[in-house]
CSV table of C-alpha atoms in Angstrom, one decimal:
chain,number,residue,atom,x,y,z
A,1,MET,CA,-8.0,35.4,39.9
A,2,SER,CA,-6.1,38.2,39.1
A,3,ASP,CA,-5.2,39.3,35.7
A,4,LYS,CA,-1.9,38.6,36.2
A,5,SER,CA,-1.9,35.5,37.7
A,6,SER,CA,-4.1,34.3,34.8
A,7,ASN,CA,-1.6,35.6,32.2
A,8,GLN,CA,1.1,34.1,34.3
A,9,MET,CA,-0.8,30.8,33.8
A,10,TRP,CA,-0.5,30.8,30.0
A,11,GLY,CA,3.6,30.2,30.5
A,12,GLY,CA,6.0,32.7,28.5
A,13,ARG,CA,6.1,32.7,24.6
A,14,PHE,CA,1.8,33.6,25.7
A,15,ALA,CA,2.2,35.6,28.2
A,16,ALA,CA,-0.2,38.3,26.5
A,17,GLY,CA,-2.8,35.6,27.4
A,18,PRO,CA,-5.9,34.5,24.9
A,19,ASP,CA,-5.5,36.7,22.2
A,20,ALA,CA,-2.0,35.8,21.7
A,21,ILE,CA,-2.7,32.0,22.0
A,22,MET,CA,-5.4,32.6,19.3
A,23,GLU,CA,-2.8,34.4,16.6
A,24,ALA,CA,-0.5,31.3,17.1
A,25,ILE,CA,-3.4,28.3,16.9
A,26,ASN,CA,-5.1,30.2,14.1
A,27,ALA,CA,-2.3,31.3,11.7
A,28,SER,CA,-0.9,28.7,9.1
A,29,ILE,CA,1.2,31.5,7.2
A,30,GLY,CA,4.3,29.4,8.7
A,31,TYR,CA,3.7,26.6,6.3
A,32,ASP,CA,1.3,26.8,3.9
A,33,GLN,CA,3.3,30.3,2.2
A,34,ARG,CA,4.6,26.8,0.4
A,35,MET,CA,1.5,27.2,-1.7
A,36,ALA,CA,2.0,30.6,-2.7
A,37,ALA,CA,2.9,29.8,-6.4
A,38,GLN,CA,-0.2,28.1,-6.6
A,39,ASP,CA,-2.5,30.3,-4.4
A,40,ILE,CA,-1.4,33.0,-7.3
A,41,ALA,CA,-2.2,31.1,-10.2
A,42,GLY,CA,-5.4,29.9,-9.1
A,43,SER,CA,-6.2,33.8,-8.5
A,44,ARG,CA,-4.8,34.8,-11.7
A,45,ALA,CA,-7.2,32.3,-13.9
A,46,HIS,CA,-10.3,33.3,-11.4
A,47,ALA,CA,-9.5,36.8,-12.4
A,48,ALA,CA,-9.2,36.5,-15.9
A,49,MET,CA,-12.6,34.7,-15.8
A,50,LEU,CA,-14.5,37.0,-13.4
A,51,ALA,CA,-13.6,40.0,-16.7
A,52,ALA,CA,-14.6,37.1,-19.1
A,53,THR,CA,-17.9,37.0,-17.8
A,54,GLY,CA,-18.4,40.5,-17.8
A,55,ILE,CA,-18.2,40.5,-13.5
A,56,ILE,CA,-15.2,42.9,-13.1
A,57,THR,CA,-13.8,44.9,-16.1
A,58,ASP,CA,-11.0,44.1,-18.3
A,59,ASN,CA,-8.8,46.8,-17.3
A,60,ASP,CA,-9.4,45.7,-13.5
A,61,ALA,CA,-9.0,42.1,-14.6
A,62,GLN,CA,-5.2,43.0,-16.0
A,63,VAL,CA,-4.3,45.3,-12.8
A,64,ILE,CA,-5.1,42.8,-10.8
A,65,ARG,CA,-2.8,39.6,-12.8
A,66,GLU,CA,-0.1,42.2,-13.5
A,67,GLY,CA,-0.1,42.8,-9.5
A,68,LEU,CA,0.2,39.6,-8.6
A,69,LEU,CA,2.8,38.6,-10.6
A,70,THR,CA,4.7,41.3,-8.8
A,71,VAL,CA,3.7,40.1,-5.4
A,72,LEU,CA,4.9,36.5,-6.6
A,73,SER,CA,8.3,37.9,-7.6
A,74,GLU,CA,8.9,39.5,-4.2
A,75,ILE,CA,7.9,35.8,-2.9
A,76,GLN,CA,10.5,33.7,-4.8
A,77,GLY,CA,12.8,36.7,-4.6
A,78,GLY,CA,12.7,36.9,-0.6
A,79,THR,CA,11.7,40.1,-0.4
A,80,PHE,CA,8.3,39.4,1.0
A,81,GLU,CA,7.2,40.3,4.7
A,82,PHE,CA,4.9,37.3,5.9
A,83,SER,CA,2.4,38.3,8.9
A,84,THR,CA,0.9,35.8,11.0
A,85,ALA,CA,-1.7,38.3,11.8
A,86,LEU,CA,-3.0,37.9,8.1
A,87,GLU,CA,-3.1,34.2,9.2
A,88,ASP,CA,-2.3,32.4,5.5
A,89,ILE,CA,-0.8,32.9,2.1
A,90,HIS,CA,-4.7,33.8,0.2
A,91,MET,CA,-4.8,36.6,2.9
A,92,ASN,CA,-1.0,37.5,2.6
A,93,VAL,CA,-1.0,37.7,-0.8
A,94,GLU,CA,-4.4,39.1,-1.1
A,95,ALA,CA,-2.7,42.5,1.4
A,96,ARG,CA,-0.2,42.8,-0.7
A,97,LEU,CA,-2.0,42.9,-3.9
A,98,LYS,CA,-3.9,45.7,-2.3
A,99,GLU,CA,-0.7,47.9,-1.2
A,100,ILE,CA,0.4,47.8,-4.9
A,101,ILE,CA,-2.4,48.2,-6.9
A,102,GLY,CA,-5.0,49.7,-4.5
A,103,GLU,CA,-8.5,49.9,-4.9
A,104,PRO,CA,-9.0,47.0,-7.4
A,105,ALA,CA,-7.6,44.2,-5.3
A,106,GLY,CA,-10.8,44.0,-3.3
A,107,ARG,CA,-12.6,42.7,-6.3
A,108,LEU,CA,-10.5,39.7,-7.0
A,109,HIS,CA,-12.6,37.6,-4.0
A,110,THR,CA,-15.9,38.1,-5.9
A,111,ALA,CA,-17.3,35.0,-6.2
A,112,ARG,CA,-15.2,32.9,-4.6
A,113,SER,CA,-14.1,32.0,-0.7
A,114,ARG,CA,-11.5,30.7,1.2
A,115,ASN,CA,-12.7,27.3,1.5
A,116,ASP,CA,-12.7,26.6,-2.5
A,117,GLN,CA,-9.6,28.9,-2.7
A,118,VAL,CA,-7.5,26.7,-0.1
A,119,ALA,CA,-9.2,23.4,-1.5
A,120,THR,CA,-7.7,24.3,-4.8
A,121,ASP,CA,-4.4,25.8,-4.3
A,122,PHE,CA,-3.4,22.7,-1.9
A,123,LYS,CA,-5.0,20.4,-5.0
A,124,LEU,CA,-2.3,21.7,-7.6
A,125,TRP,CA,0.2,21.5,-5.0
A,126,VAL,CA,-0.1,18.0,-4.1
A,127,ARG,CA,-0.4,17.4,-7.9
A,128,ASP,CA,2.7,19.0,-8.6
A,129,GLN,CA,4.0,16.6,-5.8
A,130,ILE,CA,2.2,13.6,-7.7
A,131,ASP,CA,4.3,14.3,-10.9
A,132,ALA,CA,7.5,14.8,-8.8
A,133,ALA,CA,7.3,11.3,-7.4
A,134,ILE,CA,6.5,9.9,-10.4
A,135,GLU,CA,9.2,11.0,-12.4
A,136,GLY,CA,11.4,10.1,-8.8
A,137,ILE,CA,9.6,6.9,-9.4
A,138,GLU,CA,10.8,6.3,-13.3
A,139,ALA,CA,14.4,7.6,-12.4
A,140,LEU,CA,14.7,4.9,-9.5
A,141,ILE,CA,13.2,2.4,-11.9
A,142,LYS,CA,15.9,3.1,-14.7
A,143,SER,CA,18.4,2.9,-12.7
A,144,LEU,CA,17.1,-0.6,-11.0
A,145,ILE,CA,16.8,-1.5,-14.7
A,146,GLY,CA,20.5,-1.1,-15.2
A,147,GLN,CA,21.5,-3.0,-12.3
A,148,ALA,CA,19.4,-6.0,-13.9
A,149,GLU,CA,20.8,-5.4,-17.2
A,150,ALA,CA,24.7,-6.1,-15.7
A,151,GLY,CA,23.9,-9.2,-14.0
A,152,ALA,CA,20.9,-10.8,-15.6
A,153,ASP,CA,22.8,-13.9,-15.6
A,154,TRP,CA,24.6,-13.5,-12.4
A,155,VAL,CA,23.6,-16.5,-9.9
A,156,MET,CA,22.5,-15.5,-6.1
A,157,PRO,CA,20.5,-17.0,-3.5
A,158,GLY,CA,17.2,-16.3,-2.9
A,159,PHE,CA,15.4,-16.5,0.2
A,160,THR,CA,12.4,-17.1,2.0
A,161,HIS,CA,12.0,-16.3,5.8
A,162,LEU,CA,15.4,-14.8,5.4
A,163,GLN,CA,16.6,-18.7,5.1
A,164,THR,CA,18.3,-19.8,1.7
A,165,ALA,CA,15.3,-21.0,-0.9
A,166,GLN,CA,16.5,-21.6,-4.5
A,167,PRO,CA,18.8,-20.2,-6.8
A,168,VAL,CA,17.7,-16.8,-8.3
A,169,THR,CA,19.6,-14.3,-10.6
A,170,TRP,CA,20.6,-10.7,-9.6
A,171,GLY,CA,18.7,-9.7,-12.8
A,172,HIS,CA,15.8,-11.3,-10.9
A,173,HIS,CA,16.0,-9.9,-7.7
A,174,MET,CA,16.3,-6.4,-9.1
A,175,MET,CA,13.5,-6.3,-11.3
A,176,ALA,CA,11.1,-7.6,-8.8
A,177,TYR,CA,11.8,-4.0,-7.5
A,178,VAL,CA,11.2,-3.0,-10.5
A,179,GLU,CA,7.5,-4.3,-10.0
A,180,MET,CA,7.0,-3.4,-6.9
A,181,PHE,CA,7.6,0.6,-7.8
A,182,GLY,CA,5.8,-0.2,-11.1
A,183,ARG,CA,2.7,-0.5,-9.2
A,184,ASP,CA,3.4,2.6,-7.0
A,185,LEU,CA,3.8,4.5,-10.5
A,186,SER,CA,0.6,3.0,-11.7
A,187,ARG,CA,-1.1,4.2,-8.2
A,188,PHE,CA,0.0,8.0,-8.4
A,189,ARG,CA,-0.8,8.0,-11.9
A,190,ASP,CA,-4.2,6.7,-10.7
A,191,ALA,CA,-4.8,9.3,-8.2
A,192,ARG,CA,-3.4,12.2,-10.0
A,193,ALA,CA,-6.7,11.8,-12.9
A,194,ARG,CA,-8.8,10.9,-9.8
A,195,MET,CA,-7.8,14.2,-8.3
A,196,ASN,CA,-7.6,16.4,-11.4
A,197,GLU,CA,-11.1,18.1,-10.8
A,198,SER,CA,-11.2,21.8,-9.8
A,199,PRO,CA,-12.8,23.2,-6.9
A,200,LEU,CA,-12.8,26.5,-7.8
A,201,GLY,CA,-16.1,28.6,-7.6
A,202,SER,CA,-17.6,26.4,-5.1
A,203,ALA,CA,-17.1,29.3,-2.8
A,204,ALA,CA,-17.8,29.0,0.9
A,205,LEU,CA,-20.0,25.6,0.4
A,206,ALA,CA,-22.8,26.0,-1.8
A,207,GLY,CA,-21.9,27.5,-5.2
A,208,THR,CA,-22.4,31.5,-6.2
A,209,SER,CA,-25.0,33.3,-7.8
A,210,PHE,CA,-23.0,35.5,-10.0
A,211,PRO,CA,-22.5,34.0,-13.6
A,212,ILE,CA,-19.0,32.4,-13.4
A,213,ASP,CA,-17.7,30.2,-16.2
A,214,ARG,CA,-16.1,26.9,-13.9
A,215,GLU,CA,-14.9,25.4,-16.9
A,216,MET,CA,-12.8,27.8,-17.9
A,217,THR,CA,-10.7,28.3,-14.2
A,218,ALA,CA,-10.5,24.4,-14.6
A,219,GLN,CA,-9.1,24.6,-18.3
A,220,ALA,CA,-6.5,27.8,-17.1
A,221,LEU,CA,-5.0,25.4,-14.5
A,222,GLY,CA,-4.9,22.8,-16.1
A,223,PHE,CA,-7.9,20.1,-14.5
A,224,ASP,CA,-10.1,17.8,-16.9
A,225,ARG,CA,-13.1,19.5,-15.5
A,226,PRO,CA,-14.8,21.4,-12.4
A,227,THR,CA,-16.0,19.3,-9.4
A,228,ALA,CA,-19.5,18.4,-9.7
A,229,ASN,CA,-20.8,19.4,-5.8
A,230,SER,CA,-19.5,22.5,-4.0
A,231,LEU,CA,-20.3,21.2,-0.9
A,232,ASP,CA,-18.2,17.9,-1.6
A,233,ALA,CA,-15.5,20.0,-2.9
A,234,VAL,CA,-14.7,22.2,0.2
A,235,ALA,CA,-15.1,19.2,2.2
A,236,ASP,CA,-12.9,16.9,0.4
A,237,ARG,CA,-9.2,16.2,1.2
A,238,ASP,CA,-8.8,12.7,-0.5
A,239,PHE,CA,-6.7,13.8,-3.0
A,240,ALA,CA,-3.8,14.7,0.3
A,241,LEU,CA,-5.3,11.4,1.7
A,242,GLU,CA,-4.5,9.2,-1.5
A,243,PHE,CA,-1.3,11.3,-2.0
A,244,LEU,CA,-0.2,10.1,1.5
A,245,SER,CA,-1.5,6.3,1.0
A,246,CYS,CA,0.3,6.1,-2.5
A,247,ALA,CA,3.6,7.5,-0.4
A,248,SER,CA,3.2,5.4,2.3
A,249,ILE,CA,3.3,2.0,0.5
A,250,THR,CA,5.9,3.2,-2.1
A,251,ALA,CA,8.2,4.3,1.3
A,252,MET,CA,7.4,0.6,2.2
A,253,HIS,CA,8.9,-0.6,-0.6
A,254,LEU,CA,11.8,1.7,0.0
A,255,SER,CA,12.4,0.8,3.2
A,256,ARG,CA,12.2,-3.0,2.3
A,257,PHE,CA,15.1,-2.4,-0.4
A,258,ALA,CA,17.0,-0.2,2.3
A,259,GLU,CA,16.5,-3.5,4.3
A,260,GLU,CA,18.2,-5.6,2.4
A,261,LEU,CA,21.1,-2.9,1.6
A,262,VAL,CA,21.8,-3.2,5.0
A,263,ILE,CA,21.9,-6.6,5.3
A,264,TRP,CA,23.5,-7.1,1.8
A,265,SER,CA,26.5,-5.0,2.5
A,266,SER,CA,27.6,-6.5,6.2
A,267,ALA,CA,30.8,-8.5,6.6
A,268,GLN,CA,28.3,-11.3,7.0
A,269,PHE,CA,26.9,-11.3,3.5
A,270,ARG,CA,29.1,-8.8,1.4
A,271,PHE,CA,26.7,-9.1,-1.3
A,272,VAL,CA,27.2,-5.7,-2.6
A,273,THR,CA,29.8,-3.2,-2.1
A,274,MET,CA,28.2,0.9,-1.5
A,275,SER,CA,29.4,3.6,-2.6
A,276,ASP,CA,31.3,6.1,-0.2
A,277,LYS,CA,28.9,8.9,-1.2
A,278,TRP,CA,26.7,6.5,0.7
A,279,SER,CA,27.7,5.2,3.3
A,280,THR,CA,30.3,6.5,6.1
A,281,GLY,CA,33.2,5.0,8.3
A,282,SER,CA,33.0,4.6,11.9
A,283,SER,CA,34.8,7.1,14.9
A,284,ILE,CA,36.4,4.4,16.5
A,285,MET,CA,36.8,1.3,14.2
A,286,PRO,CA,38.5,2.1,10.2
A,287,GLN,CA,37.2,-0.9,9.0
A,288,LYS,CA,33.8,-0.8,9.1
A,289,ARG,CA,31.6,1.3,6.2
A,290,ASN,CA,28.4,1.8,7.4
A,291,PRO,CA,25.1,1.8,5.0
A,292,ASP,CA,23.7,5.2,6.6
A,293,ALA,CA,21.6,6.6,3.9
A,294,ALA,CA,19.8,3.1,3.7
A,295,GLU,CA,19.8,3.7,7.8
A,296,LEU,CA,18.3,6.9,7.3
A,297,LEU,CA,15.7,6.2,4.6
A,298,ARG,CA,14.6,3.7,6.5
A,299,ALA,CA,13.9,5.4,9.7
A,300,LYS,CA,12.5,8.2,7.5
A,301,ILE,CA,9.5,6.3,6.3
A,302,GLY,CA,7.8,6.4,9.6
A,303,ARG,CA,7.2,10.0,9.0
A,304,ILE,CA,5.0,9.1,5.8
A,305,PHE,CA,3.6,6.3,7.5
A,306,GLY,CA,2.6,9.4,10.1
A,307,ALA,CA,1.4,11.4,8.0
A,308,ASN,CA,-1.0,9.3,6.6
A,309,VAL,CA,-2.3,8.2,9.9
A,310,ALA,CA,-2.3,12.2,10.9
A,311,LEU,CA,-4.7,13.8,8.2
A,312,MET,CA,-7.1,10.2,8.4
A,313,THR,CA,-7.4,11.1,12.1
A,314,VAL,CA,-8.3,14.8,11.5
A,315,MET,CA,-10.8,14.1,8.8
A,316,LYS,CA,-12.2,11.1,10.3
A,317,GLY,CA,-15.2,12.8,12.2
A,318,LEU,CA,-16.0,16.0,10.3
A,319,PRO,CA,-19.5,17.2,9.4
A,320,LEU,CA,-19.6,18.7,5.7
A,321,ALA,CA,-18.5,21.2,4.8
A,322,TYR,CA,-15.8,23.0,5.6
A,323,SER,CA,-14.7,22.7,9.6
A,324,LYS,CA,-11.1,24.9,10.9
A,325,ASP,CA,-9.8,21.6,11.8
A,326,MET,CA,-8.7,21.1,8.2
A,327,GLN,CA,-6.4,23.4,8.3
A,328,GLU,CA,-4.3,21.0,10.0
A,329,ASP,CA,-4.3,19.2,6.6
A,330,LYS,CA,-0.9,20.3,4.9
A,331,GLU,CA,1.8,20.4,7.9
A,332,GLN,CA,1.9,16.6,7.6
A,333,VAL,CA,1.5,16.1,3.9
A,334,PHE,CA,4.7,19.0,3.1
A,335,ASP,CA,6.8,16.6,5.2
A,336,ALA,CA,5.7,13.7,3.7
A,337,ALA,CA,6.2,14.8,0.5
A,338,ASP,CA,9.4,16.2,1.6
A,339,ASN,CA,10.8,12.9,2.7
A,340,LEU,CA,8.8,10.8,0.3
A,341,MET,CA,11.0,13.1,-2.9
A,342,LEU,CA,14.2,12.6,-0.3
A,343,ALA,CA,14.2,8.8,-0.1
A,344,LEU,CA,13.4,8.5,-3.5
A,345,ALA,CA,16.1,10.6,-4.5
A,346,ALA,CA,18.7,8.7,-1.9
A,347,MET,CA,17.5,5.0,-3.2
A,348,THR,CA,18.5,5.8,-6.7
A,349,GLY,CA,21.8,7.2,-5.5
A,350,MET,CA,22.7,4.1,-3.6
A,351,VAL,CA,21.4,1.6,-6.5
A,352,SER,CA,23.4,3.6,-9.7
A,353,ASP,CA,26.2,3.7,-7.4
A,354,MET,CA,26.3,0.0,-5.2
A,355,THR,CA,28.1,-2.9,-6.7
A,356,GLY,CA,26.9,-6.2,-7.0
A,357,ASN,CA,30.0,-9.2,-6.0
A,358,ARG,CA,29.4,-11.4,-8.4
A,359,GLU,CA,31.6,-14.0,-6.9
A,360,ASN,CA,29.8,-13.7,-3.4
A,361,LEU,CA,26.7,-13.8,-4.4
A,362,ALA,CA,27.7,-17.4,-6.3
A,363,ALA,CA,29.3,-18.4,-3.6
A,364,ALA,CA,25.9,-18.1,-1.0
A,365,ALA,CA,23.6,-19.2,-4.4
A,366,GLY,CA,24.8,-22.8,-3.4
A,367,SER,CA,24.8,-23.2,-0.2
A,368,GLY,CA,22.2,-24.4,1.9
A,369,PHE,CA,21.2,-27.1,-0.1
A,370,SER,CA,19.5,-24.1,-2.7
A,371,THR,CA,19.2,-26.6,-5.3
A,372,ALA,CA,16.6,-29.2,-3.4
A,373,THR,CA,13.2,-28.6,-5.4
A,374,ASP,CA,15.8,-29.1,-8.3
A,375,LEU,CA,16.3,-32.5,-7.6
A,376,ALA,CA,12.7,-32.9,-6.2
A,377,ASP,CA,11.5,-31.9,-9.6
A,378,TRP,CA,14.1,-33.7,-11.4
A,379,LEU,CA,12.4,-37.4,-9.5
A,380,VAL,CA,9.2,-36.2,-10.7
A,381,ARG,CA,10.0,-35.7,-14.4
A,382,GLU,CA,12.8,-38.7,-15.0
A,383,LEU,CA,11.1,-41.0,-12.5
A,384,ASN,CA,7.7,-40.3,-12.4
A,385,LEU,CA,7.7,-40.0,-8.9
A,386,PRO,CA,4.5,-38.7,-7.2
A,387,PHE,CA,5.7,-35.0,-6.6
A,388,ARG,CA,5.3,-35.7,-2.2
A,389,ASP,CA,7.5,-39.2,-3.0
A,390,ALA,CA,9.8,-36.8,-4.3
A,391,HIS,CA,9.8,-34.2,-1.6
A,392,HIS,CA,10.7,-36.9,0.7
A,393,VAL,CA,13.4,-38.8,-1.3
A,394,THR,CA,15.0,-35.3,-1.4
A,395,GLY,CA,14.6,-35.0,1.9
A,396,SER,CA,16.4,-37.6,2.7
A,397,LEU,CA,19.4,-37.1,0.9
A,398,VAL,CA,19.6,-33.4,2.2
A,399,ALA,CA,19.7,-35.2,5.7
A,400,MET,CA,22.2,-37.7,4.6
A,401,ALA,CA,24.4,-34.6,2.9
A,402,GLU,CA,24.0,-32.6,6.1
A,403,SER,CA,25.6,-35.7,8.1
A,404,LYS,CA,28.4,-36.0,5.7
A,405,GLY,CA,29.1,-32.0,6.0
A,406,CYS,CA,28.7,-31.6,2.1
A,407,ASP,CA,26.4,-30.4,0.0
A,408,LEU,CA,23.7,-32.2,-2.4
A,409,PRO,CA,26.0,-31.8,-5.6
A,410,GLU,CA,28.9,-32.7,-3.5
A,411,LEU,CA,27.0,-36.9,-3.0
A,412,THR,CA,28.1,-39.7,-4.7
A,413,LEU,CA,25.6,-41.8,-7.1
A,414,GLU,CA,26.3,-44.3,-4.9
A,415,ASP,CA,24.9,-42.2,-2.0
A,416,MET,CA,22.1,-41.1,-3.9
A,417,GLN,CA,21.2,-44.4,-5.1
A,418,SER,CA,21.2,-45.7,-1.7
A,419,VAL,CA,17.8,-43.8,-1.2
A,420,HIS,CA,16.4,-44.3,-4.2
A,421,THR,CA,17.9,-47.1,-6.6
A,422,ALA,CA,16.1,-45.5,-9.8
A,423,ILE,CA,18.2,-42.0,-9.6
A,424,THR,CA,21.3,-42.2,-12.3
A,425,ARG,CA,24.0,-39.9,-13.3
A,426,ALA,CA,21.9,-37.4,-15.1
A,427,VAL,CA,20.8,-36.1,-11.5
A,428,PHE,CA,23.8,-33.8,-11.3
A,429,ASP,CA,23.0,-32.1,-14.5
A,430,VAL,CA,20.0,-30.5,-12.3
A,431,LEU,CA,21.9,-30.0,-9.0
A,432,GLY,CA,24.6,-26.7,-10.2
A,433,VAL,CA,22.9,-23.3,-9.4
A,434,ASP,CA,23.9,-22.3,-13.4
A,435,ASN,CA,21.7,-25.3,-14.5
A,436,SER,CA,18.9,-24.6,-11.9
A,437,VAL,CA,18.5,-21.0,-13.0
A,438,ALA,CA,18.6,-21.2,-16.3
A,439,SER,CA,15.7,-23.9,-15.9
A,440,ARG,CA,13.4,-22.1,-14.7
A,441,MET,CA,11.8,-20.4,-18.2
A,442,SER,CA,8.4,-19.8,-16.8
A,443,TYR,CA,6.4,-16.7,-17.2
A,444,GLY,CA,8.4,-14.3,-14.8
A,445,GLY,CA,11.1,-16.6,-13.7
A,446,THR,CA,14.3,-16.2,-12.9
A,447,ALA,CA,15.9,-17.8,-16.0
A,448,PRO,CA,18.1,-14.9,-17.8
A,449,ALA,CA,16.2,-15.1,-21.2
A,450,GLN,CA,13.0,-14.2,-18.9
A,451,VAL,CA,14.7,-11.5,-17.0
A,452,ARG,CA,15.7,-10.1,-20.1
A,453,ALA,CA,12.6,-10.3,-21.7
A,454,GLN,CA,11.2,-8.5,-18.4
A,455,ILE,CA,13.9,-5.5,-19.2
A,456,ALA,CA,12.9,-5.0,-22.9
A,457,ARG,CA,9.0,-4.7,-21.6
A,458,TRP,CA,9.9,-2.1,-18.8
A,459,LYS,CA,12.2,-0.3,-21.2
A,460,ASP,CA,9.1,-0.1,-23.5
A,461,LEU,CA,6.6,0.8,-20.8
A,462,LEU,CA,9.2,4.0,-20.0
A,463,THR,CA,9.7,5.1,-23.3
């Protein structure tokens, strides 16, 4: 086969042949430049430690550290020229540093490898994303608490199987999501504590013979301690996987709430009115207001789930320690982090701006025989019926109401006594939805007093 026909096989972009393909597949600078600030912070800490331990001179360390700040200012100012030929952010920074300060730049990489360097940079970047996620979740929780306070005593239907079950309060429903996102907050905080160990100084995989001070660099970079095993340190991406796992669970919660907002804002429900900031009109139907932000949020969640699976797949078959496969650890994490923060911000905005339609909520709360359980409970308490018998009596009364085309409170006392003669007029005291929710005073129940207690608890937790 001729060289010409061989090159044609590579196709347009890679017409130069295998060299072009190898450069393209090997380079990560197109995306890992996002870690520039973390890379430079790690290098500055490393240079200071090399000087403190006498491995390089104080003068070289000072020149290196100042030169790195110049590189950072160029990157942040948009004047830095990234090179694909230099593969990644680490080599791009080091090459530019050499152009700026000359020979001392070559001393920076003493007693480290790109393996521990990239692990440190990536861990610092993920840690920053965890901090941002924690802040975003806290903001969302506060917006949910605001809604719960406003409607602590608003009645609405509670659902199972999307069928009317029992009346609850708007505040109780909002606080259910506070609990969900509270667990997300806890998971991110746990993940941050677990990952906060510095890989720097692990070198390629075996550590180094230089007399480095890993405690010093760990402290300078805000880590609690250095990693205890150099092999594990350069092979580990658990911190990224745990971030994606936490992000996936948070995303699932966001998607569940987005689904409810789509349903609730429909003409069939009218439980909420979405702000014009978070909904759009139809191009052809002027009466419509589409919950686009909630729908887009619901769809973007798939990208976060996908990132989690993708990185798990990258890591699942790798022997210790570092393999080039691990270069594929960043793009999906970057994308997931971007979409998580976007989703959190969008949901916080929607929750803050939405209006609960109290009258529609109350009207729906009383439909579908939602106080049937209250009737059964009354039969147990007041008539001492076994619950199974009370359940049967209640079912008969529901069937009667269905046949008459009315709800339970609209049955007459005579109707009820035709099913069980011991029923008294006092039964009507428990059939109203307001009475129903007020009676649910068990800890964590939907009674307005319980909702307000949980609001107060969460306010204390967030201060």
